[in-house]
Coordinates of C-alpha atoms in Angstrom, one line a residue:
M68 CA 96.3 80.0 90.5
I69 CA 99.1 82.1 89.0
L70 CA 98.1 85.2 87.1
T71 CA 99.0 84.6 83.4
W72 CA 98.2 86.8 80.4
K73 CA 95.5 84.2 79.5
N74 CA 93.9 84.4 82.9
L75 CA 94.2 88.2 82.8
S76 CA 92.1 88.3 79.6
K77 CA 89.5 86.1 81.2
Y78 CA 89.3 88.3 84.3
T79 CA 89.2 91.4 82.1
F80 CA 86.2 90.0 80.3
S81 CA 84.5 89.4 83.6
F82 CA 85.0 92.9 84.8
L83 CA 83.8 94.3 81.5
I84 CA 80.6 92.3 81.8
F85 CA 80.1 93.6 85.3
A86 CA 80.6 97.2 84.2
A87 CA 78.3 96.8 81.2
F88 CA 75.5 95.3 83.2
I89 CA 75.7 98.1 85.8
F90 CA 75.8 100.8 83.1
L91 CA 72.7 99.2 81.6
L92 CA 70.8 99.1 84.9
E93 CA 71.8 102.7 85.8
Y94 CA 70.5 103.8 82.4
L95 CA 67.3 101.8 82.5
L96 CA 66.4 102.2 86.2
E97 CA 67.7 105.7 86.8
S98 CA 66.5 106.6 90.3
K99 CA 65.6 103.0 91.0
F100 CA 69.3 102.0 91.2
P101 CA 70.5 103.3 94.6
F102 CA 74.0 101.7 94.6
Y103 CA 77.1 103.8 94.1
L104 CA 80.6 104.6 95.4
D105 CA 80.6 106.0 98.9
V106 CA 83.6 108.2 98.3
E107 CA 81.6 110.4 95.9
I108 CA 79.1 113.0 97.0
K109 CA 78.5 114.8 93.7
P110 CA 76.7 113.4 90.7
G111 CA 78.8 112.6 87.7
L112 CA 80.7 109.9 85.8
L113 CA 82.9 108.9 88.8
E114 CA 79.8 108.2 90.9
T115 CA 78.8 105.2 88.8
L116 CA 79.5 101.8 90.3
S117 CA 80.9 100.6 87.0
I118 CA 84.1 102.5 87.6
L119 CA 85.1 100.0 90.2
P120 CA 85.2 96.8 88.0
L121 CA 86.9 98.8 85.2
A122 CA 89.5 100.0 87.7
C123 CA 90.1 96.3 88.8
I124 CA 91.3 95.6 85.3
V125 CA 94.1 98.2 85.7
L126 CA 94.9 96.8 89.2
L127 CA 95.2 93.3 87.8
I128 CA 97.6 94.5 85.1
L129 CA 99.7 96.2 87.9
K130 CA 99.7 92.9 89.8
K131 CA 100.8 91.0 86.6
L132 CA 103.6 93.4 85.7
A133 CA 105.1 93.7 89.3
P134 CA 107.4 91.0 90.6
I135 CA 105.8 88.6 93.0
G136 CA 106.3 89.5 96.7
R137 CA 106.7 92.8 98.4
S138 CA 107.1 94.7 95.1
Q139 CA 103.8 93.4 93.9
Q140 CA 102.1 94.5 97.1
I141 CA 103.6 98.0 96.9
A142 CA 102.6 98.4 93.2
L143 CA 99.0 97.2 94.0
T144 CA 98.7 99.5 97.1
L145 CA 100.0 102.5 95.1
G146 CA 97.3 101.6 92.6
Y147 CA 94.7 101.6 95.3
I148 CA 95.8 105.0 96.6
L149 CA 95.8 106.5 93.1
L150 CA 92.3 105.2 92.5
F151 CA 91.2 106.7 95.8
V152 CA 92.5 110.1 94.8
L153 CA 91.0 109.9 91.3
L154 CA 87.6 109.0 92.7
S155 CA 87.7 111.8 95.2
P156 CA 85.8 115.0 94.3
Y157 CA 88.3 117.0 96.4
V158 CA 91.9 115.9 95.6
T159 CA 93.4 118.2 98.3
V160 CA 91.3 116.5 101.0
A161 CA 92.2 113.1 99.7
L162 CA 95.9 113.8 99.7
A163 CA 95.7 115.4 103.2
S164 CA 93.9 112.2 104.4
I165 CA 96.6 110.0 103.0
G166 CA 99.3 112.0 104.8
A167 CA 97.3 111.9 108.0
F168 CA 97.0 108.1 107.9
C169 CA 100.7 107.8 107.3
L170 CA 101.4 110.0 110.2
L171 CA 99.2 107.9 112.4
F172 CA 101.1 104.8 111.4
I173 CA 104.4 106.4 112.2
L174 CA 103.2 107.5 115.6
E175 CA 101.9 104.0 116.4
K176 CA 105.2 102.4 115.3
H177 CA 107.6 104.8 117.0
T178 CA 105.7 105.7 120.1
P179 CA 106.6 103.5 123.1
K180 CA 104.1 100.7 123.6
T181 CA 102.3 102.5 126.4
R182 CA 98.7 102.7 127.3
S183 CA 98.6 106.4 127.0
F184 CA 99.0 106.5 123.2
F185 CA 96.4 103.8 122.8
V186 CA 93.9 105.8 125.0
L187 CA 94.7 109.1 123.2
F188 CA 94.3 107.4 119.8
L189 CA 91.0 105.8 120.7
L190 CA 89.7 109.1 122.1
F191 CA 90.6 110.9 118.9
I192 CA 88.8 108.2 116.8
L193 CA 85.7 108.3 119.1
T194 CA 85.6 112.1 119.0
S195 CA 85.8 111.9 115.2
L196 CA 82.9 109.5 115.1
A197 CA 80.7 111.3 117.6
G198 CA 81.4 114.8 116.3
P199 CA 79.6 114.4 113.0
V200 CA 76.6 112.9 114.8
I201 CA 76.4 116.1 116.9
L202 CA 76.9 118.4 113.9
Y203 CA 74.2 116.5 112.0
S204 CA 71.7 116.7 114.9
L205 CA 72.2 120.4 115.3
D206 CA 71.7 121.0 111.5
T207 CA 75.2 122.6 111.3
P208 CA 75.8 123.8 107.8
L209 CA 78.9 122.3 106.2
S210 CA 80.7 123.0 103.0
D211 CA 81.1 120.2 100.4
P212 CA 84.7 119.5 101.3
Q213 CA 83.8 119.3 105.0
I214 CA 80.9 116.9 104.3
Y215 CA 83.2 114.9 102.1
F216 CA 85.9 114.6 104.8
V217 CA 83.2 113.6 107.4
L218 CA 81.8 110.9 105.0
L219 CA 85.2 109.7 104.0
F220 CA 86.7 109.4 107.5
K221 CA 83.7 108.5 109.6
F222 CA 81.9 106.0 107.4
S223 CA 84.5 104.4 105.2
I224 CA 87.8 104.4 107.2
A225 CA 87.5 105.2 110.9
L226 CA 86.1 101.8 112.0
R227 CA 88.9 100.0 110.2
L228 CA 91.5 102.3 111.9
I229 CA 90.1 101.2 115.2
S230 CA 90.4 97.5 114.2
W231 CA 94.1 98.1 113.3
I232 CA 95.0 99.9 116.5
V233 CA 93.2 97.2 118.6
D234 CA 95.1 94.5 116.7
R235 CA 98.4 96.3 117.5
R236 CA 97.8 97.4 121.1
V237 CA 95.3 95.0 122.6
Y238 CA 96.1 91.7 121.0
L239 CA 99.8 92.7 120.6
R240 CA 100.1 91.0 117.2
T241 CA 103.3 91.7 115.3
E242 CA 102.6 90.2 111.9
H243 CA 101.5 92.5 108.9
S244 CA 103.2 95.4 110.5
S245 CA 104.6 97.3 107.5
V246 CA 103.2 100.6 106.2
W247 CA 102.2 98.8 103.0
D248 CA 100.1 96.3 105.0
F249 CA 98.4 99.3 106.7
L250 CA 97.8 101.3 103.5
E251 CA 96.6 98.3 101.5
Y252 CA 94.0 97.6 104.2
I253 CA 92.8 101.2 104.4
F254 CA 92.6 101.9 100.7
C255 CA 91.5 98.6 99.2
P256 CA 88.8 99.6 96.8
I257 CA 86.3 96.9 97.7
F258 CA 85.4 99.0 100.7
F259 CA 84.2 101.9 98.5
I260 CA 80.9 100.4 97.7
F261 CA 77.8 101.5 99.6
P262 CA 75.7 100.0 101.1
G263 CA 77.1 96.9 102.7
Q264 CA 78.2 95.2 105.9
I265 CA 81.8 94.8 104.7
Q266 CA 82.8 98.3 105.9
N267 CA 83.3 96.7 109.3
F268 CA 86.3 94.6 108.5
L269 CA 89.1 93.2 110.7
F270 CA 92.7 94.0 110.0
R271 CA 94.0 90.5 110.7
Y272 CA 91.3 88.8 108.7
F273 CA 92.0 91.0 105.7
H274 CA 95.7 90.0 105.5
Q275 CA 95.2 86.3 106.4
N276 CA 93.0 85.8 103.4
K277 CA 95.2 87.3 100.8
G278 CA 96.2 84.6 98.3
E279 CA 96.3 83.5 94.7
L280 CA 93.5 84.0 92.2
P281 CA 90.8 81.3 92.2
D282 CA 91.1 78.3 89.9
H283 CA 88.8 77.8 86.9
Q284 CA 85.9 76.3 88.9
S285 CA 86.1 78.9 91.6
Y286 CA 86.4 81.6 89.0
L287 CA 83.1 80.6 87.4
R288 CA 81.4 80.5 90.8
N289 CA 82.7 83.9 91.8
F290 CA 81.8 85.4 88.4
G291 CA 78.3 84.1 88.9
M292 CA 78.2 85.6 92.4
G293 CA 79.0 89.0 90.9
L294 CA 76.2 88.7 88.4
W295 CA 73.9 87.5 91.2
G296 CA 74.8 90.6 93.2
I297 CA 74.1 92.9 90.3
S298 CA 70.7 91.3 89.7
L299 CA 69.8 91.7 93.3
M300 CA 70.8 95.4 93.1
A301 CA 68.2 95.8 90.4
L302 CA 65.6 93.9 92.4
Y303 CA 66.2 96.0 95.6
G304 CA 66.0 99.2 93.5
Y305 CA 62.6 98.2 92.3
I306 CA 61.4 97.1 95.7
S307 CA 62.6 100.4 97.3
W308 CA 61.0 102.5 94.5
F309 CA 57.7 100.6 94.8
F310 CA 57.6 101.2 98.5
W311 CA 58.0 105.0 98.2
K312 CA 55.6 105.1 95.2
K313 CA 52.8 103.0 96.6
I314 CA 53.2 101.3 100.0
F315 CA 54.3 104.4 101.9
Y316 CA 50.9 105.9 101.6
Y317 CA 48.9 102.8 102.8
P318 CA 48.8 103.9 106.5
Y319 CA 47.0 107.1 105.4
E320 CA 44.3 105.1 103.6
V321 CA 43.3 102.4 106.1
S322 CA 41.1 102.5 109.2
S323 CA 42.9 103.1 112.5
D324 CA 41.8 99.6 113.7
F325 CA 44.0 98.0 111.1
L326 CA 46.9 100.5 111.3
P327 CA 49.1 98.3 113.7
L328 CA 48.9 95.4 111.2
V329 CA 49.7 97.7 108.3
H330 CA 52.8 99.0 110.1
L331 CA 53.8 95.5 111.0
G332 CA 53.4 94.4 107.4
I333 CA 55.6 97.4 106.3
G334 CA 58.2 96.3 108.8
L335 CA 58.2 92.8 107.4
Y336 CA 58.4 94.2 103.9
W337 CA 61.6 96.0 104.8
V338 CA 63.1 92.9 106.5
L339 CA 62.9 91.3 103.1
A340 CA 64.0 94.4 101.2
L341 CA 67.1 95.0 103.4
Y342 CA 68.0 91.3 102.9
F343 CA 68.1 91.9 99.1
Q344 CA 70.0 95.2 99.6
Q345 CA 72.7 93.7 101.8
T346 CA 73.0 90.5 99.9
A347 CA 73.4 92.4 96.7
A348 CA 76.3 94.5 97.9
M349 CA 77.9 91.6 99.7
A350 CA 77.8 89.3 96.7
F351 CA 79.2 92.0 94.4
Q352 CA 82.0 93.1 96.8
V353 CA 83.1 89.5 97.7
S354 CA 83.1 88.6 94.0
L355 CA 85.4 91.6 93.1
A356 CA 87.6 90.8 96.1
R357 CA 88.1 87.2 95.1
L358 CA 88.8 88.1 91.6
L359 CA 91.5 90.5 92.9
G360 CA 93.0 87.6 95.0
Y361 CA 91.4 88.2 98.4
Q362 CA 89.6 85.0 99.4
F363 CA 87.0 86.5 101.7
K364 CA 84.0 84.6 103.0
Y365 CA 80.5 85.2 101.7
D366 CA 78.8 86.9 104.6
M367 CA 75.1 86.1 104.2
H368 CA 74.1 82.8 105.9
Y369 CA 70.3 82.6 105.1
P370 CA 69.3 85.2 107.7
L371 CA 65.6 84.8 106.9
L372 CA 65.8 81.4 108.4
A373 CA 67.1 82.6 111.8
R374 CA 65.3 81.3 114.8
S375 CA 66.4 84.0 117.3
P376 CA 67.2 87.7 116.9
I377 CA 70.9 87.3 117.8
D378 CA 71.0 84.4 115.3
F379 CA 69.7 86.8 112.7
L380 CA 72.5 89.3 113.5
R381 CA 75.1 86.5 113.1
R382 CA 73.6 85.3 109.8
N383 CA 72.9 88.7 108.3
G384 CA 76.3 90.3 109.0
S385 CA 79.0 88.1 110.2
Y386 CA 81.6 90.7 109.3
T387 CA 79.9 93.1 111.6
M388 CA 79.5 90.5 114.3
D389 CA 83.1 89.5 114.1
Y390 CA 84.1 93.1 114.3
V391 CA 81.9 93.7 117.4
V392 CA 83.1 90.6 119.1
E393 CA 86.9 90.9 118.4
V394 CA 87.3 94.7 118.7
G395 CA 85.1 95.5 121.6
Y396 CA 83.1 92.7 123.2
K397 CA 85.8 90.3 124.2
P398 CA 88.5 92.7 125.3
M399 CA 86.1 94.9 127.3
S400 CA 84.2 91.9 128.8
L401 CA 87.4 90.2 130.0
L402 CA 88.8 93.4 131.4
L403 CA 85.6 94.1 133.4
L404 CA 85.2 90.5 134.6
K405 CA 88.8 90.6 136.0
K406 CA 87.6 93.4 138.2
K407 CA 85.0 91.0 139.8
L408 CA 82.0 92.7 138.2
R409 CA 79.0 90.4 137.8
P410 CA 78.8 88.8 134.3
V411 CA 75.0 89.1 134.3
F412 CA 75.4 92.8 134.0
V413 CA 78.7 93.1 132.2
L414 CA 78.2 90.8 129.2
P415 CA 74.8 92.1 127.9
L416 CA 75.7 95.7 128.5
V417 CA 79.2 95.5 126.8
G418 CA 77.7 93.6 123.8
A419 CA 74.9 96.2 123.4
F420 CA 77.3 99.1 123.9
T421 CA 79.8 97.8 121.2
Y422 CA 77.0 97.2 118.7
A423 CA 75.4 100.6 119.4
F424 CA 78.8 102.2 118.8
V425 CA 79.0 100.7 115.3
V426 CA 75.3 101.7 114.6
L427 CA 75.6 105.3 115.8
S428 CA 78.8 105.8 113.9
K429 CA 76.7 105.6 110.7
T430 CA 74.3 108.4 111.8
G431 CA 74.2 111.5 109.7
Y432 CA 76.1 112.8 106.7
R433 CA 76.1 109.5 104.9
P434 CA 75.2 108.4 101.4
G435 CA 71.7 107.5 100.6
P436 CA 68.6 108.1 102.8
D437 CA 69.7 109.9 105.9
R438 CA 69.4 108.2 109.2
V439 CA 68.6 110.6 112.0
W440 CA 70.0 110.1 115.5
A441 CA 66.6 109.1 117.0
A442 CA 66.3 106.3 114.4
S443 CA 69.8 105.1 115.3
L444 CA 68.9 105.0 119.0
V445 CA 65.9 102.9 118.2
L446 CA 68.1 100.5 116.2
A447 CA 70.6 100.4 119.0
A448 CA 67.9 99.7 121.5
S449 CA 66.5 96.9 119.4
I450 CA 69.9 95.3 119.2
F451 CA 70.2 95.6 123.0
V452 CA 66.9 93.6 123.3
Y453 CA 68.3 91.0 120.9
I454 CA 71.5 90.6 122.9
C455 CA 69.7 90.4 126.3
L456 CA 67.4 87.7 124.9
S457 CA 70.4 85.7 123.9
Y458 CA 71.5 85.5 127.6
M459 CA 68.2 84.1 128.9
N460 CA 69.5 80.5 128.8
V461 CA 72.9 81.3 130.3
D462 CA 73.5 79.7 133.7
W463 CA 74.8 82.6 135.8
S464 CA 75.2 80.4 138.9
K465 CA 78.5 79.0 137.7
K466 CA 81.9 79.9 139.1
P467 CA 83.6 83.0 137.5
L468 CA 86.1 80.9 135.5
E469 CA 83.3 78.9 134.0
Q470 CA 81.3 82.1 133.2
R471 CA 83.8 83.0 130.5
R472 CA 81.8 80.6 128.3
A473 CA 79.0 83.1 128.4
I474 CA 81.2 85.6 126.6
D475 CA 80.8 83.4 123.5
T476 CA 77.0 83.6 123.5
V477 CA 77.0 86.5 121.0
S478 CA 79.6 84.9 118.8
D479 CA 78.3 81.3 118.8
P480 CA 78.7 79.5 115.5
I481 CA 75.7 79.7 113.2
D482 CA 73.3 76.8 113.6
H483 CA 73.0 75.3 110.1
K484 CA 70.2 72.9 111.2
P485 CA 68.6 71.7 107.9
W486 CA 65.2 73.2 107.3
R487 CA 63.7 69.8 106.8
S488 CA 64.8 68.8 110.3
W489 CA 62.9 71.7 112.0
T490 CA 60.5 70.8 114.8
T491 CA 57.4 72.7 115.8
N492 CA 59.4 74.7 118.3
D493 CA 61.8 75.7 115.5
Y494 CA 58.9 77.0 113.4
W495 CA 57.5 79.0 116.3
A496 CA 60.9 80.5 117.1
W497 CA 61.3 81.4 113.4
A498 CA 57.9 83.1 113.2
G499 CA 58.5 84.9 116.5
T500 CA 61.9 86.2 115.2
L501 CA 60.4 87.5 112.0
L502 CA 57.7 89.3 113.9
L503 CA 60.2 90.9 116.3
L504 CA 62.4 92.0 113.4
A505 CA 59.3 93.4 111.6
A506 CA 58.2 95.3 114.7
S507 CA 61.7 96.7 115.1
N508 CA 61.9 97.8 111.4
S509 CA 58.4 99.3 111.7
L510 CA 59.3 101.3 114.7
L511 CA 62.6 102.4 113.1
G512 CA 60.6 103.7 110.0
L513 CA 58.1 105.5 112.1
V514 CA 60.8 107.3 114.1
Q515 CA 62.6 108.2 110.8
V516 CA 59.4 109.7 109.4
M517 CA 58.6 111.6 112.6
F518 CA 62.1 113.0 113.2
G519 CA 63.7 112.9 109.8
V520 CA 64.7 116.0 107.9
N521 CA 65.7 116.2 104.3
R522 CA 69.4 116.9 104.5
G523 CA 70.5 116.2 101.0
L524 CA 74.2 116.1 100.5

């Protein structure tokens, strides 16, 4: 649908409604509303999530005024960069970051297509991701600008930079190769919302799904999705508040005989709570993206109906799953299989390593409740177990060329078997999956409490 002034007024109304509801929830719920922009580390007006839908109004006006084509993309990208700078508490750091990203693009474009640059670039990114984890673990004191840069680069941008360089150097794709394609992907404001799985986003997918604005029927559906996301934010805020106010103290009040059941129940509580958290952020982000003209998929596929742990990962975060498979799992697996290594060892280990890399990159100096390195190791170990379980039915006796099918085990399509068609085995698999997820969450929480330190930003 072409953006007319009539459509612009309709979209402006939608964004104003989003902003008004968020302002209201932040005012009424106060500390029970834990969603905010991840580029901000100081309290204040620019921390409110309402700034984002209000900024989308300005971005749509830019899109309307600019000529269709490359000029429109340039105008919109400049708007993204300006918004990024305005939201940044340290303008100097933000401007330096923009210059550094442009320099990286120039180096990639004009450096010969050799393996050495790719290796050096990845080493730089890996060091940038691992460094903050080490600093965090050692309780290294950092100034506010230093923390801001760590948060900005490590959590919000670094993983997308890796996707971009892998797209250029591993898959050797040549489309979407201009500096504006690069900057639009890096600074698109839909990535500035925390928490959410959308931070792990593929470069190719981002540009392939740019298009026109949705028609009237799709507009209403996307508007409703945004309101649904905001309502789930409020629900998660209350669930989180209730846990820390009431449920957190239950283990101290019950007999030791019932303590394992209490911890398992707490783990199950957080399986449900995290579903609301991630669904809320996803619904709101995808709604904003679609109203800006990016026709991204809605990521949550009924994860609470999963009948295996790996199926839960696919359903609960297909953006993360796609990222893990395309950026790390398939390239590394095929490379190692060509060296005649045994798939029974290569595939589970590569899958677990790639997922652990994404998990550990979010350790320390991040918004919201701090995740200590020990808790991240527990989460990575849990994912390793999930992935190993997914290979139990793979026939490893096949010839090497046929074993490539096993690579797709982690990225199999989601099984949308209707709930009414479930058999007894399906129900047992579903119950076992929930119990395993609850146990993992319970162990994660215990480690967080045992090793966690209050490192407020």
